[in-house]
PDB file of N, CA and C in Angstrom:
ATOM      1  N   MET V   1       2.195   2.814 -22.770  1.00 87.00           N
ATOM      2  CA  MET V   1       2.225   2.376 -21.398  1.00 87.00           C
ATOM      3  C   MET V   1       3.582   2.706 -20.766  1.00 87.00           C
ATOM      4  N   GLU V   2       4.652   2.600 -21.560  1.00 92.00           N
ATOM      5  CA  GLU V   2       5.966   2.942 -21.017  1.00 92.00           C
ATOM      6  C   GLU V   2       6.040   4.416 -20.640  1.00 92.00           C
ATOM      7  N   ASP V   3       5.454   5.285 -21.477  1.00 93.00           N
ATOM      8  CA  ASP V   3       5.439   6.716 -21.169  1.00 93.00           C
ATOM      9  C   ASP V   3       4.647   6.993 -19.890  1.00 93.00           C
ATOM     10  N   ILE V   4       3.537   6.281 -19.732  1.00 91.00           N
ATOM     11  CA  ILE V   4       2.727   6.441 -18.522  1.00 91.00           C
ATOM     12  C   ILE V   4       3.522   5.994 -17.304  1.00 91.00           C
ATOM     13  N   GLU V   5       4.231   4.867 -17.430  1.00 91.00           N
ATOM     14  CA  GLU V   5       5.039   4.370 -16.311  1.00 91.00           C
ATOM     15  C   GLU V   5       6.122   5.377 -15.931  1.00 91.00           C
ATOM     16  N   ILE V   6       6.790   5.952 -16.916  1.00 94.00           N
ATOM     17  CA  ILE V   6       7.846   6.936 -16.639  1.00 94.00           C
ATOM     18  C   ILE V   6       7.258   8.156 -15.927  1.00 94.00           C
ATOM     19  N   ALA V   7       6.130   8.651 -16.422  1.00 93.00           N
ATOM     20  CA  ALA V   7       5.493   9.812 -15.788  1.00 93.00           C
ATOM     21  C   ALA V   7       5.044   9.477 -14.373  1.00 93.00           C
ATOM     22  N   TYR V   8       4.518   8.283 -14.176  1.00 93.00           N
ATOM     23  CA  TYR V   8       4.063   7.843 -12.844  1.00 93.00           C
ATOM     24  C   TYR V   8       5.247   7.809 -11.882  1.00 93.00           C
ATOM     25  N   MET V   9       6.347   7.204 -12.297  1.00 94.00           N
ATOM     26  CA  MET V   9       7.516   7.088 -11.432  1.00 94.00           C
ATOM     27  C   MET V   9       8.111   8.463 -11.122  1.00 94.00           C
ATOM     28  N   ARG V  10       8.144   9.356 -12.110  1.00 95.00           N
ATOM     29  CA  ARG V  10       8.635  10.726 -11.867  1.00 95.00           C
ATOM     30  C   ARG V  10       7.738  11.437 -10.856  1.00 95.00           C
ATOM     31  N   GLY V  11       6.436  11.278 -11.025  1.00 94.00           N
ATOM     32  CA  GLY V  11       5.498  11.896 -10.091  1.00 94.00           C
ATOM     33  C   GLY V  11       5.655  11.349  -8.688  1.00 94.00           C
ATOM     34  N   SER V  12       5.873  10.048  -8.597  1.00 94.00           N
ATOM     35  CA  SER V  12       6.064   9.415  -7.290  1.00 94.00           C
ATOM     36  C   SER V  12       7.313   9.950  -6.601  1.00 94.00           C
ATOM     37  N   LYS V  13       8.398  10.050  -7.357  1.00 96.00           N
ATOM     38  CA  LYS V  13       9.649  10.581  -6.794  1.00 96.00           C
ATOM     39  C   LYS V  13       9.519  12.051  -6.417  1.00 96.00           C
ATOM     40  N   ALA V  14       8.641  12.775  -7.110  1.00 96.00           N
ATOM     41  CA  ALA V  14       8.419  14.197  -6.823  1.00 96.00           C
ATOM     42  C   ALA V  14       7.502  14.414  -5.627  1.00 96.00           C
ATOM     43  N   GLY V  15       6.956  13.311  -5.074  1.00 95.00           N
ATOM     44  CA  GLY V  15       6.132  13.426  -3.882  1.00 95.00           C
ATOM     45  C   GLY V  15       4.634  13.484  -4.115  1.00 95.00           C
ATOM     46  N   MET V  16       4.188  13.144  -5.311  1.00 91.00           N
ATOM     47  CA  MET V  16       2.749  13.127  -5.562  1.00 91.00           C
ATOM     48  C   MET V  16       2.103  12.029  -4.732  1.00 91.00           C
ATOM     49  N   PHE V  17       0.881  12.275  -4.306  1.00 89.00           N
ATOM     50  CA  PHE V  17       0.126  11.307  -3.524  1.00 89.00           C
ATOM     51  C   PHE V  17      -0.435  10.215  -4.436  1.00 89.00           C
ATOM     52  N   PRO V  18      -0.694   9.011  -3.895  1.00 85.00           N
ATOM     53  CA  PRO V  18      -1.241   7.925  -4.728  1.00 85.00           C
ATOM     54  C   PRO V  18      -2.516   8.309  -5.474  1.00 85.00           C
ATOM     55  N   ASP V  19      -3.397   9.079  -4.837  1.00 79.00           N
ATOM     56  CA  ASP V  19      -4.631   9.496  -5.520  1.00 79.00           C
ATOM     57  C   ASP V  19      -4.323  10.357  -6.739  1.00 79.00           C
ATOM     58  N   GLN V  20      -3.296  11.184  -6.644  1.00 86.00           N
ATOM     59  CA  GLN V  20      -2.901  12.014  -7.779  1.00 86.00           C
ATOM     60  C   GLN V  20      -2.266  11.155  -8.870  1.00 86.00           C
ATOM     61  N   LEU V  21      -1.419  10.226  -8.475  1.00 88.00           N
ATOM     62  CA  LEU V  21      -0.751   9.356  -9.441  1.00 88.00           C
ATOM     63  C   LEU V  21      -1.746   8.486 -10.190  1.00 88.00           C
ATOM     64  N   ARG V  22      -2.775   8.040  -9.500  1.00 82.00           N
ATOM     65  CA  ARG V  22      -3.760   7.146 -10.106  1.00 82.00           C
ATOM     66  C   ARG V  22      -4.460   7.779 -11.303  1.00 82.00           C
ATOM     67  N   THR V  23      -4.547   9.104 -11.331  1.00 84.00           N
ATOM     68  CA  THR V  23      -5.222   9.761 -12.455  1.00 84.00           C
ATOM     69  C   THR V  23      -4.465   9.587 -13.764  1.00 84.00           C
ATOM     70  N   MET V  24      -3.203   9.208 -13.689  1.00 87.00           N
ATOM     71  CA  MET V  24      -2.414   8.975 -14.903  1.00 87.00           C
ATOM     72  C   MET V  24      -2.693   7.608 -15.518  1.00 87.00           C
ATOM     73  N   LEU V  25      -3.210   6.698 -14.733  1.00 85.00           N
ATOM     74  CA  LEU V  25      -3.367   5.324 -15.175  1.00 85.00           C
ATOM     75  C   LEU V  25      -4.666   5.119 -15.954  1.00 85.00           C
ATOM     76  N   PRO V  26      -4.668   4.145 -16.872  1.00 84.00           N
ATOM     77  CA  PRO V  26      -5.922   3.795 -17.550  1.00 84.00           C
ATOM     78  C   PRO V  26      -6.950   3.325 -16.519  1.00 84.00           C
ATOM     79  N   HIS V  27      -8.212   3.492 -16.801  1.00 76.00           N
ATOM     80  CA  HIS V  27      -9.273   3.155 -15.855  1.00 76.00           C
ATOM     81  C   HIS V  27      -9.300   1.690 -15.454  1.00 76.00           C
ATOM     82  N   ALA V  28      -8.861   0.794 -16.294  1.00 70.00           N
ATOM     83  CA  ALA V  28      -8.941  -0.627 -15.994  1.00 70.00           C
ATOM     84  C   ALA V  28      -7.708  -1.165 -15.262  1.00 70.00           C
ATOM     85  N   THR V  29      -6.846  -0.291 -14.776  1.00 71.00           N
ATOM     86  CA  THR V  29      -5.649  -0.730 -14.067  1.00 71.00           C
ATOM     87  C   THR V  29      -6.032  -1.255 -12.685  1.00 71.00           C
ATOM     88  N   ALA V  30      -5.515  -2.419 -12.339  1.00 73.00           N
ATOM     89  CA  ALA V  30      -5.813  -3.020 -11.033  1.00 73.00           C
ATOM     90  C   ALA V  30      -5.154  -2.224  -9.911  1.00 73.00           C
ATOM     91  N   ALA V  31      -5.780  -2.254  -8.763  1.00 73.00           N
ATOM     92  CA  ALA V  31      -5.232  -1.570  -7.596  1.00 73.00           C
ATOM     93  C   ALA V  31      -5.522  -2.388  -6.349  1.00 73.00           C
ATOM     94  N   ASP V  32      -4.591  -2.372  -5.412  1.00 77.00           N
ATOM     95  CA  ASP V  32      -4.835  -2.991  -4.110  1.00 77.00           C
ATOM     96  C   ASP V  32      -5.603  -2.006  -3.250  1.00 77.00           C
ATOM     97  N   VAL V  33      -6.551  -2.519  -2.493  1.00 77.00           N
ATOM     98  CA  VAL V  33      -7.366  -1.677  -1.624  1.00 77.00           C
ATOM     99  C   VAL V  33      -7.288  -2.243  -0.215  1.00 77.00           C
ATOM    100  N   THR V  34      -7.037  -1.370   0.753  1.00 83.00           N
ATOM    101  CA  THR V  34      -7.054  -1.755   2.154  1.00 83.00           C
ATOM    102  C   THR V  34      -8.131  -0.930   2.837  1.00 83.00           C
ATOM    103  N   MET V  35      -8.982  -1.599   3.602  1.00 84.00           N
ATOM    104  CA  MET V  35     -10.092  -0.903   4.236  1.00 84.00           C
ATOM    105  C   MET V  35     -10.343  -1.502   5.609  1.00 84.00           C
ATOM    106  N   THR V  36     -10.566  -0.654   6.573  1.00 90.00           N
ATOM    107  CA  THR V  36     -10.923  -1.118   7.911  1.00 90.00           C
ATOM    108  C   THR V  36     -12.215  -0.440   8.344  1.00 90.00           C
ATOM    109  N   CYS V  37     -13.046  -1.187   9.038  1.00 94.00           N
ATOM    110  CA  CYS V  37     -14.314  -0.672   9.565  1.00 94.00           C
ATOM    111  C   CYS V  37     -14.657  -1.469  10.818  1.00 94.00           C
ATOM    112  N   ASN V  38     -15.554  -0.913  11.606  1.00 97.00           N
ATOM    113  CA  ASN V  38     -16.082  -1.720  12.706  1.00 97.00           C
ATOM    114  C   ASN V  38     -17.182  -2.629  12.142  1.00 97.00           C
ATOM    115  N   ILE V  39     -17.630  -3.576  12.932  1.00 97.00           N
ATOM    116  CA  ILE V  39     -18.610  -4.567  12.458  1.00 97.00           C
ATOM    117  C   ILE V  39     -19.892  -3.906  11.977  1.00 97.00           C
ATOM    118  N   ARG V  40     -20.377  -2.925  12.696  1.00 98.00           N
ATOM    119  CA  ARG V  40     -21.626  -2.255  12.298  1.00 98.00           C
ATOM    120  C   ARG V  40     -21.487  -1.633  10.910  1.00 98.00           C
ATOM    121  N   GLU V  41     -20.368  -0.984  10.663  1.00 98.00           N
ATOM    122  CA  GLU V  41     -20.154  -0.350   9.357  1.00 98.00           C
ATOM    123  C   GLU V  41     -19.974  -1.388   8.251  1.00 98.00           C
ATOM    124  N   TRP V  42     -19.238  -2.483   8.526  1.00 97.00           N
ATOM    125  CA  TRP V  42     -19.113  -3.549   7.529  1.00 97.00           C
ATOM    126  C   TRP V  42     -20.487  -4.093   7.166  1.00 97.00           C
ATOM    127  N   ARG V  43     -21.338  -4.329   8.165  1.00 98.00           N
ATOM    128  CA  ARG V  43     -22.689  -4.836   7.890  1.00 98.00           C
ATOM    129  C   ARG V  43     -23.461  -3.854   7.000  1.00 98.00           C
ATOM    130  N   HIS V  44     -23.358  -2.581   7.309  1.00 98.00           N
ATOM    131  CA  HIS V  44     -24.059  -1.556   6.545  1.00 98.00           C
ATOM    132  C   HIS V  44     -23.570  -1.529   5.088  1.00 98.00           C
ATOM    133  N   ILE V  45     -22.263  -1.483   4.896  1.00 97.00           N
ATOM    134  CA  ILE V  45     -21.682  -1.431   3.550  1.00 97.00           C
ATOM    135  C   ILE V  45     -22.065  -2.676   2.754  1.00 97.00           C
ATOM    136  N   LEU V  46     -21.905  -3.846   3.356  1.00 98.00           N
ATOM    137  CA  LEU V  46     -22.173  -5.091   2.636  1.00 98.00           C
ATOM    138  C   LEU V  46     -23.658  -5.286   2.356  1.00 98.00           C
ATOM    139  N   SER V  47     -24.516  -4.799   3.234  1.00 98.00           N
ATOM    140  CA  SER V  47     -25.965  -4.876   2.991  1.00 98.00           C
ATOM    141  C   SER V  47     -26.363  -4.048   1.780  1.00 98.00           C
ATOM    142  N   LEU V  48     -25.739  -2.900   1.626  1.00 98.00           N
ATOM    143  CA  LEU V  48     -26.080  -2.003   0.524  1.00 98.00           C
ATOM    144  C   LEU V  48     -25.390  -2.360  -0.782  1.00 98.00           C
ATOM    145  N   ARG V  49     -24.131  -2.702  -0.722  1.00 97.00           N
ATOM    146  CA  ARG V  49     -23.298  -2.777  -1.926  1.00 97.00           C
ATOM    147  C   ARG V  49     -23.142  -4.170  -2.538  1.00 97.00           C
ATOM    148  N   THR V  50     -23.960  -5.112  -2.110  1.00 98.00           N
ATOM    149  CA  THR V  50     -23.921  -6.447  -2.726  1.00 98.00           C
ATOM    150  C   THR V  50     -25.237  -6.783  -3.428  1.00 98.00           C
ATOM    151  N   GLN V  51     -26.043  -5.751  -3.672  1.00 97.00           N
ATOM    152  CA  GLN V  51     -27.359  -5.934  -4.285  1.00 97.00           C
ATOM    153  C   GLN V  51     -27.295  -5.747  -5.806  1.00 97.00           C
ATOM    154  N   LYS V  52     -28.353  -6.174  -6.504  1.00 96.00           N
ATOM    155  CA  LYS V  52     -28.411  -6.137  -7.974  1.00 96.00           C
ATOM    156  C   LYS V  52     -28.262  -4.738  -8.571  1.00 96.00           C
ATOM    157  N   ASN V  53     -28.722  -3.726  -7.899  1.00 94.00           N
ATOM    158  CA  ASN V  53     -28.703  -2.383  -8.479  1.00 94.00           C
ATOM    159  C   ASN V  53     -27.343  -1.688  -8.336  1.00 94.00           C
ATOM    160  N   VAL V  54     -26.361  -2.355  -7.773  1.00 95.00           N
ATOM    161  CA  VAL V  54     -25.037  -1.771  -7.545  1.00 95.00           C
ATOM    162  C   VAL V  54     -24.128  -2.054  -8.736  1.00 95.00           C
ATOM    163  N   HIS V  55     -23.219  -1.143  -9.020  1.00 91.00           N
ATOM    164  CA  HIS V  55     -22.283  -1.292 -10.139  1.00 91.00           C
ATOM    165  C   HIS V  55     -21.575  -2.648 -10.043  1.00 91.00           C
ATOM    166  N   PRO V  56     -21.427  -3.340 -11.180  1.00 91.00           N
ATOM    167  CA  PRO V  56     -20.829  -4.681 -11.167  1.00 91.00           C
ATOM    168  C   PRO V  56     -19.424  -4.742 -10.554  1.00 91.00           C
ATOM    169  N   GLU V  57     -18.617  -3.712 -10.748  1.00 86.00           N
ATOM    170  CA  GLU V  57     -17.261  -3.741 -10.193  1.00 86.00           C
ATOM    171  C   GLU V  57     -17.270  -3.695  -8.664  1.00 86.00           C
ATOM    172  N   ILE V  58     -18.276  -3.070  -8.091  1.00 92.00           N
ATOM    173  CA  ILE V  58     -18.400  -3.042  -6.627  1.00 92.00           C
ATOM    174  C   ILE V  58     -18.857  -4.415  -6.135  1.00 92.00           C
ATOM    175  N   ARG V  59     -19.855  -4.996  -6.811  1.00 96.00           N
ATOM    176  CA  ARG V  59     -20.302  -6.340  -6.439  1.00 96.00           C
ATOM    177  C   ARG V  59     -19.177  -7.357  -6.622  1.00 96.00           C
ATOM    178  N   GLN V  60     -18.377  -7.185  -7.649  1.00 95.00           N
ATOM    179  CA  GLN V  60     -17.261  -8.083  -7.926  1.00 95.00           C
ATOM    180  C   GLN V  60     -16.306  -8.157  -6.729  1.00 95.00           C
ATOM    181  N   LEU V  61     -16.158  -7.079  -6.037  1.00 93.00           N
ATOM    182  CA  LEU V  61     -15.278  -7.016  -4.869  1.00 93.00           C
ATOM    183  C   LEU V  61     -15.989  -7.390  -3.573  1.00 93.00           C
ATOM    184  N   LEU V  62     -17.188  -6.856  -3.372  1.00 96.00           N
ATOM    185  CA  LEU V  62     -17.830  -6.992  -2.064  1.00 96.00           C
ATOM    186  C   LEU V  62     -18.603  -8.289  -1.853  1.00 96.00           C
ATOM    187  N   ILE V  63     -19.105  -8.926  -2.899  1.00 98.00           N
ATOM    188  CA  ILE V  63     -19.784 -10.211  -2.688  1.00 98.00           C
ATOM    189  C   ILE V  63     -18.806 -11.265  -2.167  1.00 98.00           C
ATOM    190  N   PRO V  64     -17.622 -11.436  -2.776  1.00 97.00           N
ATOM    191  CA  PRO V  64     -16.704 -12.427  -2.195  1.00 97.00           C
ATOM    192  C   PRO V  64     -16.236 -12.061  -0.788  1.00 97.00           C
ATOM    193  N   LEU V  65     -16.145 -10.768  -0.497  1.00 95.00           N
ATOM    194  CA  LEU V  65     -15.798 -10.353   0.862  1.00 95.00           C
ATOM    195  C   LEU V  65     -16.909 -10.746   1.830  1.00 95.00           C
ATOM    196  N   LEU V  66     -18.151 -10.485   1.446  1.00 97.00           N
ATOM    197  CA  LEU V  66     -19.283 -10.891   2.279  1.00 97.00           C
ATOM    198  C   LEU V  66     -19.281 -12.401   2.500  1.00 97.00           C
ATOM    199  N   LEU V  67     -19.057 -13.167   1.446  1.00 97.00           N
ATOM    200  CA  LEU V  67     -19.027 -14.621   1.581  1.00 97.00           C
ATOM    201  C   LEU V  67     -17.917 -15.075   2.529  1.00 97.00           C
ATOM    202  N   LYS V  68     -16.774 -14.416   2.453  1.00 95.00           N
ATOM    203  CA  LYS V  68     -15.679 -14.726   3.377  1.00 95.00           C
ATOM    204  C   LYS V  68     -16.101 -14.424   4.816  1.00 95.00           C
ATOM    205  N   PHE V  69     -16.734 -13.278   5.027  1.00 96.00           N
ATOM    206  CA  PHE V  69     -17.212 -12.904   6.369  1.00 96.00           C
ATOM    207  C   PHE V  69     -18.301 -13.870   6.839  1.00 96.00           C
ATOM    208  N   GLN V  70     -19.201 -14.256   5.942  1.00 97.00           N
ATOM    209  CA  GLN V  70     -20.259 -15.197   6.322  1.00 97.00           C
ATOM    210  C   GLN V  70     -19.672 -16.543   6.723  1.00 97.00           C
ATOM    211  N   TYR V  71     -18.613 -16.959   6.072  1.00 95.00           N
ATOM    212  CA  TYR V  71     -17.972 -18.237   6.399  1.00 95.00           C
ATOM    213  C   TYR V  71     -17.244 -18.156   7.744  1.00 95.00           C
ATOM    214  N   THR V  72     -16.512 -17.053   7.975  1.00 94.00           N
ATOM    215  CA  THR V  72     -15.705 -16.948   9.197  1.00 94.00           C
ATOM    216  C   THR V  72     -16.482 -16.414  10.392  1.00 94.00           C
ATOM    217  N   MET V  73     -17.542 -15.642  10.143  1.00 96.00           N
ATOM    218  CA  MET V  73     -18.330 -15.042  11.235  1.00 96.00           C
ATOM    219  C   MET V  73     -19.823 -15.132  10.923  1.00 96.00           C
ATOM    220  N   PRO V  74     -20.371 -16.337  10.806  1.00 98.00           N
ATOM    221  CA  PRO V  74     -21.772 -16.479  10.391  1.00 98.00           C
ATOM    222  C   PRO V  74     -22.755 -15.811  11.347  1.00 98.00           C
ATOM    223  N   GLU V  75     -22.429 -15.758  12.634  1.00 98.00           N
ATOM    224  CA  GLU V  75     -23.340 -15.126  13.592  1.00 98.00           C
ATOM    225  C   GLU V  75     -23.454 -13.615  13.377  1.00 98.00           C
ATOM    226  N   LEU V  76     -22.465 -13.002  12.723  1.00 98.00           N
ATOM    227  CA  LEU V  76     -22.494 -11.559  12.484  1.00 98.00           C
ATOM    228  C   LEU V  76     -22.944 -11.184  11.072  1.00 98.00           C
ATOM    229  N   PHE V  77     -22.680 -12.057  10.090  1.00 98.00           N
ATOM    230  CA  PHE V  77     -22.941 -11.699   8.695  1.00 98.00           C
ATOM    231  C   PHE V  77     -23.856 -12.673   7.959  1.00 98.00           C
ATOM    232  N   GLY V  78     -24.252 -13.753   8.617  1.00 98.00           N
ATOM    233  CA  GLY V  78     -25.041 -14.794   7.969  1.00 98.00           C
ATOM    234  C   GLY V  78     -26.397 -14.353   7.456  1.00 98.00           C
ATOM    235  N   ASP V  79     -26.955 -13.293   8.014  1.00 98.00           N
ATOM    236  CA  ASP V  79     -28.293 -12.854   7.619  1.00 98.00           C
ATOM    237  C   ASP V  79     -28.299 -11.879   6.443  1.00 98.00           C
ATOM    238  N   ILE V  80     -27.150 -11.448   5.970  1.00 98.00           N
ATOM    239  CA  ILE V  80     -27.090 -10.451   4.895  1.00 98.00           C
ATOM    240  C   ILE V  80     -27.330 -11.134   3.547  1.00 98.00           C
ATOM    241  N   GLN V  81     -28.328 -10.653   2.836  1.00 98.00           N
ATOM    242  CA  GLN V  81     -28.667 -11.166   1.503  1.00 98.00           C
ATOM    243  C   GLN V  81     -27.809 -10.453   0.462  1.00 98.00           C
ATOM    244  N   TYR V  82     -27.543 -11.118  -0.667  1.00 98.00           N
ATOM    245  CA  TYR V  82     -26.740 -10.534  -1.736  1.00 98.00           C
ATOM    246  C   TYR V  82     -27.227 -11.041  -3.084  1.00 98.00           C
ATOM    247  N   ASP V  83     -26.704 -10.472  -4.156  1.00 98.00           N
ATOM    248  CA  ASP V  83     -27.086 -10.854  -5.519  1.00 98.00           C
ATOM    249  C   ASP V  83     -26.473 -12.212  -5.853  1.00 98.00           C
ATOM    250  N   LYS V  84     -27.230 -13.267  -5.654  1.00 98.00           N
ATOM    251  CA  LYS V  84     -26.750 -14.626  -5.897  1.00 98.00           C
ATOM    252  C   LYS V  84     -26.649 -14.946  -7.385  1.00 98.00           C
ATOM    253  N   GLU V  85     -27.224 -14.100  -8.239  1.00 98.00           N
ATOM    254  CA  GLU V  85     -27.146 -14.313  -9.682  1.00 98.00           C
ATOM    255  C   GLU V  85     -25.875 -13.727 -10.297  1.00 98.00           C
ATOM    256  N   PHE V  86     -25.126 -12.972  -9.515  1.00 97.00           N
ATOM    257  CA  PHE V  86     -23.885 -12.389 -10.017  1.00 97.00           C
ATOM    258  C   PHE V  86     -22.897 -13.526 -10.298  1.00 97.00           C
ATOM    259  N   PRO V  87     -22.301 -13.571 -11.501  1.00 97.00           N
ATOM    260  CA  PRO V  87     -21.440 -14.708 -11.875  1.00 97.00           C
ATOM    261  C   PRO V  87     -20.227 -14.877 -10.948  1.00 97.00           C
ATOM    262  N   THR V  88     -20.084 -16.063 -10.411  1.00 97.00           N
ATOM    263  CA  THR V  88     -18.973 -16.319  -9.486  1.00 97.00           C
ATOM    264  C   THR V  88     -17.614 -16.204 -10.170  1.00 97.00           C
ATOM    265  N   GLU V  89     -17.554 -16.437 -11.476  1.00 96.00           N
ATOM    266  CA  GLU V  89     -16.269 -16.312 -12.176  1.00 96.00           C
ATOM    267  C   GLU V  89     -15.788 -14.857 -12.248  1.00 96.00           C
ATOM    268  N   TRP V  90     -16.658 -13.916 -11.935  1.00 95.00           N
ATOM    269  CA  TRP V  90     -16.277 -12.501 -11.914  1.00 95.00           C
ATOM    270  C   TRP V  90     -15.795 -12.042 -10.544  1.00 95.00           C
ATOM    271  N   TYR V  91     -15.936 -12.901  -9.537  1.00 96.00           N
ATOM    272  CA  TYR V  91     -15.555 -12.512  -8.180  1.00 96.00           C
ATOM    273  C   TYR V  91     -14.070 -12.132  -8.126  1.00 96.00           C
ATOM    274  N   ALA V  92     -13.773 -11.073  -7.385  1.00 92.00           N
ATOM    275  CA  ALA V  92     -12.390 -10.647  -7.154  1.00 92.00           C
ATOM    276  C   ALA V  92     -11.734 -11.595  -6.155  1.00 92.00           C
ATOM    277  N   GLU V  93     -10.438 -11.638  -6.210  1.00 89.00           N
ATOM    278  CA  GLU V  93      -9.673 -12.425  -5.244  1.00 89.00           C
ATOM    279  C   GLU V  93      -9.517 -11.581  -3.974  1.00 89.00           C
ATOM    280  N   ILE V  94      -9.887 -12.143  -2.841  1.00 85.00           N
ATOM    281  CA  ILE V  94      -9.869 -11.420  -1.584  1.00 85.00           C
ATOM    282  C   ILE V  94      -8.790 -11.990  -0.665  1.00 85.00           C
ATOM    283  N   ASP V  95      -7.923 -11.123  -0.181  1.00 80.00           N
ATOM    284  CA  ASP V  95      -6.935 -11.501   0.834  1.00 80.00           C
ATOM    285  C   ASP V  95      -7.300 -10.785   2.126  1.00 80.00           C
ATOM    286  N   ILE V  96      -7.471 -11.536   3.183  1.00 73.00           N
ATOM    287  CA  ILE V  96      -7.808 -10.964   4.489  1.00 73.00           C
ATOM    288  C   ILE V  96      -6.539 -10.930   5.338  1.00 73.00           C
ATOM    289  N   LEU V  97      -6.167  -9.754   5.789  1.00 68.00           N
ATOM    290  CA  LEU V  97      -5.011  -9.628   6.668  1.00 68.00           C
ATOM    291  C   LEU V  97      -5.447  -9.958   8.090  1.00 68.00           C
ATOM    292  N   GLU V  98      -4.683 -10.740   8.765  1.00 64.00           N
ATOM    293  CA  GLU V  98      -5.039 -11.114  10.134  1.00 64.00           C
ATOM    294  C   GLU V  98      -4.012 -10.637  11.109  1.00 64.00           C
TER     295      GLU V  98
END
């Protein structure tokens, strides 16, 4: 891991882009994600990506986001169904920037 960190930092100083640097990291490394969309697109993404047939890591992130949106904007997101059987202890921690 120390060798990976050194290579990552050298690449960063050399001007490599984050997407390029990420290829050096193990697959299970956590990453912060920032995403913006209009309401129509958020509804579309959350309608599709919170269902049972979606990869668990995507549901892990998007179900708690949907629940946050349903709580803060029920008139816009309250009708979206999601996989209620997905274990809540697997939910990702969501920070909403305001």
